[in-house]
Coordinates of C-alpha atoms in Angstrom, one line a residue:
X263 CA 166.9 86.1 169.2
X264 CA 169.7 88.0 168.1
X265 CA 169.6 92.2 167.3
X266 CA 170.7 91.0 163.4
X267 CA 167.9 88.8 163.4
X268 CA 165.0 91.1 165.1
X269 CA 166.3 93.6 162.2
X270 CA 165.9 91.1 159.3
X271 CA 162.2 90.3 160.4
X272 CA 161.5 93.7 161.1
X273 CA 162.9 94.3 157.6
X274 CA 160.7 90.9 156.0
X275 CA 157.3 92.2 157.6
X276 CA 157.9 95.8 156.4
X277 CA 158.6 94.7 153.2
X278 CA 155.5 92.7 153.1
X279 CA 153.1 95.8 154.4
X280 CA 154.5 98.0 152.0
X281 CA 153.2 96.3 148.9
X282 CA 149.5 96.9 150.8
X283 CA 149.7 101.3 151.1
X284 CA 148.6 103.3 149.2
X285 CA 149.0 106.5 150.3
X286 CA 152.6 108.4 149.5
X287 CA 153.9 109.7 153.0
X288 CA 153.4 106.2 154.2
X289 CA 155.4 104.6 151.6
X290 CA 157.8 107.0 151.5
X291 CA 158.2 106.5 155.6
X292 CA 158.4 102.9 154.9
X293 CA 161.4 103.0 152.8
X294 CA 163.6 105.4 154.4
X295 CA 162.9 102.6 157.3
X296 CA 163.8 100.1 155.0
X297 CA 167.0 101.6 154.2
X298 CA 167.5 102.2 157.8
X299 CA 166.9 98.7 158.3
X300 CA 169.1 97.2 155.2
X301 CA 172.3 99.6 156.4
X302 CA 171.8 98.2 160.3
X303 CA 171.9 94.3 159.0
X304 CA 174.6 95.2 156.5
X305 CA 177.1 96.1 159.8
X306 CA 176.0 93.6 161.3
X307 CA 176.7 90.6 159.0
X308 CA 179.7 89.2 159.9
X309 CA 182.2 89.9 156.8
X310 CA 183.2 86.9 154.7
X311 CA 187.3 85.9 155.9
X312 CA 189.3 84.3 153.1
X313 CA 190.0 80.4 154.1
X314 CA 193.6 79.5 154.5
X315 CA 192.9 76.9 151.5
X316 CA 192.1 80.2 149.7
X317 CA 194.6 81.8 150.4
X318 CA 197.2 78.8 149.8
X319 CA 195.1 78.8 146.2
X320 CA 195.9 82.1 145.3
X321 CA 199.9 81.9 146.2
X322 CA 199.4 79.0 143.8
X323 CA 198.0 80.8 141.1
X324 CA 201.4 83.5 141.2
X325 CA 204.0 80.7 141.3
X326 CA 202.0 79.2 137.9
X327 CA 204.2 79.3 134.8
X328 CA 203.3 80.6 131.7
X329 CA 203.9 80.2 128.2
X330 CA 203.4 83.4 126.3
X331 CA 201.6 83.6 123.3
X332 CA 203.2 85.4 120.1
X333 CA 201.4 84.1 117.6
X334 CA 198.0 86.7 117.1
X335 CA 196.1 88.8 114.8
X336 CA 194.4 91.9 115.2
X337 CA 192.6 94.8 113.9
X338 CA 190.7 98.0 114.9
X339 CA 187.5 99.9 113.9
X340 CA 187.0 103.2 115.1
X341 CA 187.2 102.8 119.2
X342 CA 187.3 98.9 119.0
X343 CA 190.7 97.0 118.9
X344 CA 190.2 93.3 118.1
X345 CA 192.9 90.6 119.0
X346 CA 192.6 86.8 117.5
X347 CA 194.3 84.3 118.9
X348 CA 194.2 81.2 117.3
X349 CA 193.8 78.2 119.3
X350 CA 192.9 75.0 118.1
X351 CA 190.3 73.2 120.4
X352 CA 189.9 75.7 122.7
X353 CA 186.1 75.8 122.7
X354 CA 186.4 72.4 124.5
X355 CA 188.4 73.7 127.6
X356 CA 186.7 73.8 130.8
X357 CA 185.7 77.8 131.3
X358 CA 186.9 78.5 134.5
X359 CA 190.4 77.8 133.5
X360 CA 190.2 80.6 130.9
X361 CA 190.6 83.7 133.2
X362 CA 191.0 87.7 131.8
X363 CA 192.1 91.1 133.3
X364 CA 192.3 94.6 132.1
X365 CA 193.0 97.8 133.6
X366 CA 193.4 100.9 131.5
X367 CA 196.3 99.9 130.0
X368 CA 197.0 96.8 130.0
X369 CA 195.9 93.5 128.9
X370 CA 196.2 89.8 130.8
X371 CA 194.6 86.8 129.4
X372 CA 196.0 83.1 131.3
X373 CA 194.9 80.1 130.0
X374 CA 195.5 76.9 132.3
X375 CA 196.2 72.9 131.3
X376 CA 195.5 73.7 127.7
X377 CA 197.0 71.0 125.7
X378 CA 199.3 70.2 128.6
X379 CA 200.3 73.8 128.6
X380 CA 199.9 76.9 130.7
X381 CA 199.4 79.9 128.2
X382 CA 199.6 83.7 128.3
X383 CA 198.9 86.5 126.0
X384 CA 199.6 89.9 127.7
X385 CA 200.2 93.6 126.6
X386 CA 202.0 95.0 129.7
X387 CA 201.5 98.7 128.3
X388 CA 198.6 99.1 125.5
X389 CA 199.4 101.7 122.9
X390 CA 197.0 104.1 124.3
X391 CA 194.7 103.9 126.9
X392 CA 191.3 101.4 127.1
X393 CA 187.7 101.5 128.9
X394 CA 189.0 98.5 130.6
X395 CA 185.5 97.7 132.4
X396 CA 184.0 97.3 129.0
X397 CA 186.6 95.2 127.3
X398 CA 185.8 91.6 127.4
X399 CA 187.2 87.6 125.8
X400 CA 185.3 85.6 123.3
X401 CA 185.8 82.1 123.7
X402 CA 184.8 80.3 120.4
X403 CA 185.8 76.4 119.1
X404 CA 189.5 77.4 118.0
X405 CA 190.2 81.0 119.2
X406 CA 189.9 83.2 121.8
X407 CA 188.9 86.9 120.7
X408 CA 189.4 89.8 122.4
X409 CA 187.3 93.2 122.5
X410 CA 189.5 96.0 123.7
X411 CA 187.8 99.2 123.5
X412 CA 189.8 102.4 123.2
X413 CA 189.2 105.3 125.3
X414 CA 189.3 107.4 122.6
X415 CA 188.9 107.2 118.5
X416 CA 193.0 107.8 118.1
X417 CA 194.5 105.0 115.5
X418 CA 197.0 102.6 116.7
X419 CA 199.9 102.1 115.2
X420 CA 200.6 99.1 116.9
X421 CA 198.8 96.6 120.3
X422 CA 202.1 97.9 122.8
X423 CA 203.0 101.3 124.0
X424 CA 205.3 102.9 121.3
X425 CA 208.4 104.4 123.3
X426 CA 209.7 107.9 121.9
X427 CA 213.2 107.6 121.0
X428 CA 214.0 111.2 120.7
X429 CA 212.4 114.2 122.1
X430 CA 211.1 116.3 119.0
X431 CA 210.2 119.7 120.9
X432 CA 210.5 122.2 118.9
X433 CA 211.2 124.8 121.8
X434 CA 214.3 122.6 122.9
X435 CA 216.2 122.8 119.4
X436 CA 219.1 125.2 119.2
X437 CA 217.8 128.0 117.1
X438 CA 220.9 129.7 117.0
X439 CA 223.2 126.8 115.3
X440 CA 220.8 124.6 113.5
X441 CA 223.3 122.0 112.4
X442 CA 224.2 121.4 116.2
X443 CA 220.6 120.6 117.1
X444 CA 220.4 118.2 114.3
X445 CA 223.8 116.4 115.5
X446 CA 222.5 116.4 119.2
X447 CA 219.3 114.4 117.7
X448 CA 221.4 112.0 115.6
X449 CA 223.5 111.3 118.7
X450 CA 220.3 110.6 120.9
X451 CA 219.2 108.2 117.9
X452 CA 222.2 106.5 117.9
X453 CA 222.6 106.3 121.8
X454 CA 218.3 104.9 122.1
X455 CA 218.3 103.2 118.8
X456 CA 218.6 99.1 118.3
X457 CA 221.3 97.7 115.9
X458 CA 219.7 98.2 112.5
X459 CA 219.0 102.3 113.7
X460 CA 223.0 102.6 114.8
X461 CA 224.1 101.1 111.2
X462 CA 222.1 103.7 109.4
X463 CA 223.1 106.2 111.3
X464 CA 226.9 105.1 111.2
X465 CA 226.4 104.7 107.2
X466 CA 225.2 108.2 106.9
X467 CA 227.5 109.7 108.7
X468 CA 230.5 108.2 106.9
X469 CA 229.0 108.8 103.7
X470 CA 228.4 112.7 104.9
X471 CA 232.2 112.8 105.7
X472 CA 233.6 111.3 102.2
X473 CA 231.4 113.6 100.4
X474 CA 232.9 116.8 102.5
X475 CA 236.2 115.4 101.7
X476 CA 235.8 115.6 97.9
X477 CA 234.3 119.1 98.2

């Protein structure tokens, strides 16, 4: 007989005599040598080795191609952010092939074969930061809903991190020549802003110079 398995009938009888004391110093002796015990057999099991097929599975799973889904609703309650998306049939997929990941701020959900199609929905950077271990996917007949749960009661403006174009720091601006900080942030606008911000800004500015010109 093997030292793992002397320990796990050691473990099995004291176990069994336990349940019989009745007085606390025995007990309590007992299971400090149960937990003596349990530790010994835990080193001693041999640890579980992934399989080359699992392995080969996984490197599978990364070179899987997704279609991402744009297509969502959502709305938030206090520390709860829910997401809808709508999917037709989905109640009927097989469960496994419905998979979900979340960290503190982000959000993955992959959904295999549906409809001939492998689909994604995924928030790379979440507006603020979640309690990912108690967010969690509802699976109903034609949508999958989502149950993010802020870390805090903050309101989000939107389901992605909201990048700051301009750095609004009060103890940065030029105090002595006002009219240079407010050009400096105008410039950084224009340089960090998308096509729509650089028009606006180009507009005003001409506009600003024909009105000094009639002055």
């Amino acid at each position: 007989m093997s030292e793992l398995e002397e320990l796990q009938q050691d473990l099995s009888e004291i176990q069994q005599v336990i349940s019989t004391l009745k007085r606390k110093s025995n007990i309590d002796y007992l299971n400090n040598r149960i937990k003596y015990l349990e530790n010994s057999i835990k080193i001693l099991t041999p640890q579980k080795v992934e399989q080359p097929q699992q392995i080969q599975q996984q490197q599978k799973d990364q070179e899987i191609l997704y279609q991402g889904i744009t297509k969502y609703a959502w709305d938030q309650e206090g520390n709860k952010v829910k997401v809808f998306l709508n999917l037709e049939g989905i109640g009927q997929h097989p469960k496994e092939n419905i998979t979900s990941q979340f960290t503190s701020n982000s959000v993955d959900v992959k959904i295999k074969g549906f409809k001939g199609l492998n689909q994604r929905f995924s928030i790379k950077k979440t507006f603020d930061e979640l309690k990912d271990k108690e967010c969690s996917i509802k699976v109903t007949n034609n949508s999958i809903v989502l149950n993010l749960i802020k870390k805090d009661q903050k309101n989000w403006e939107q389901l992605n991190f909201k990048e700051k174009l301009i750095d609004t720091d009060p103890s940065k601006l030029d105090q002595q020549d006002p009219q240079a900080s407010l050009m400096n942030m105008m410039k950084e606008m224009y340089q960090n802003g998308d096509d729509d911000m650089k028009r606006t800004i180009a507009q005003a500015w001409s506009k600003s110079q024909a009105e000094k010109g009639l002055q």
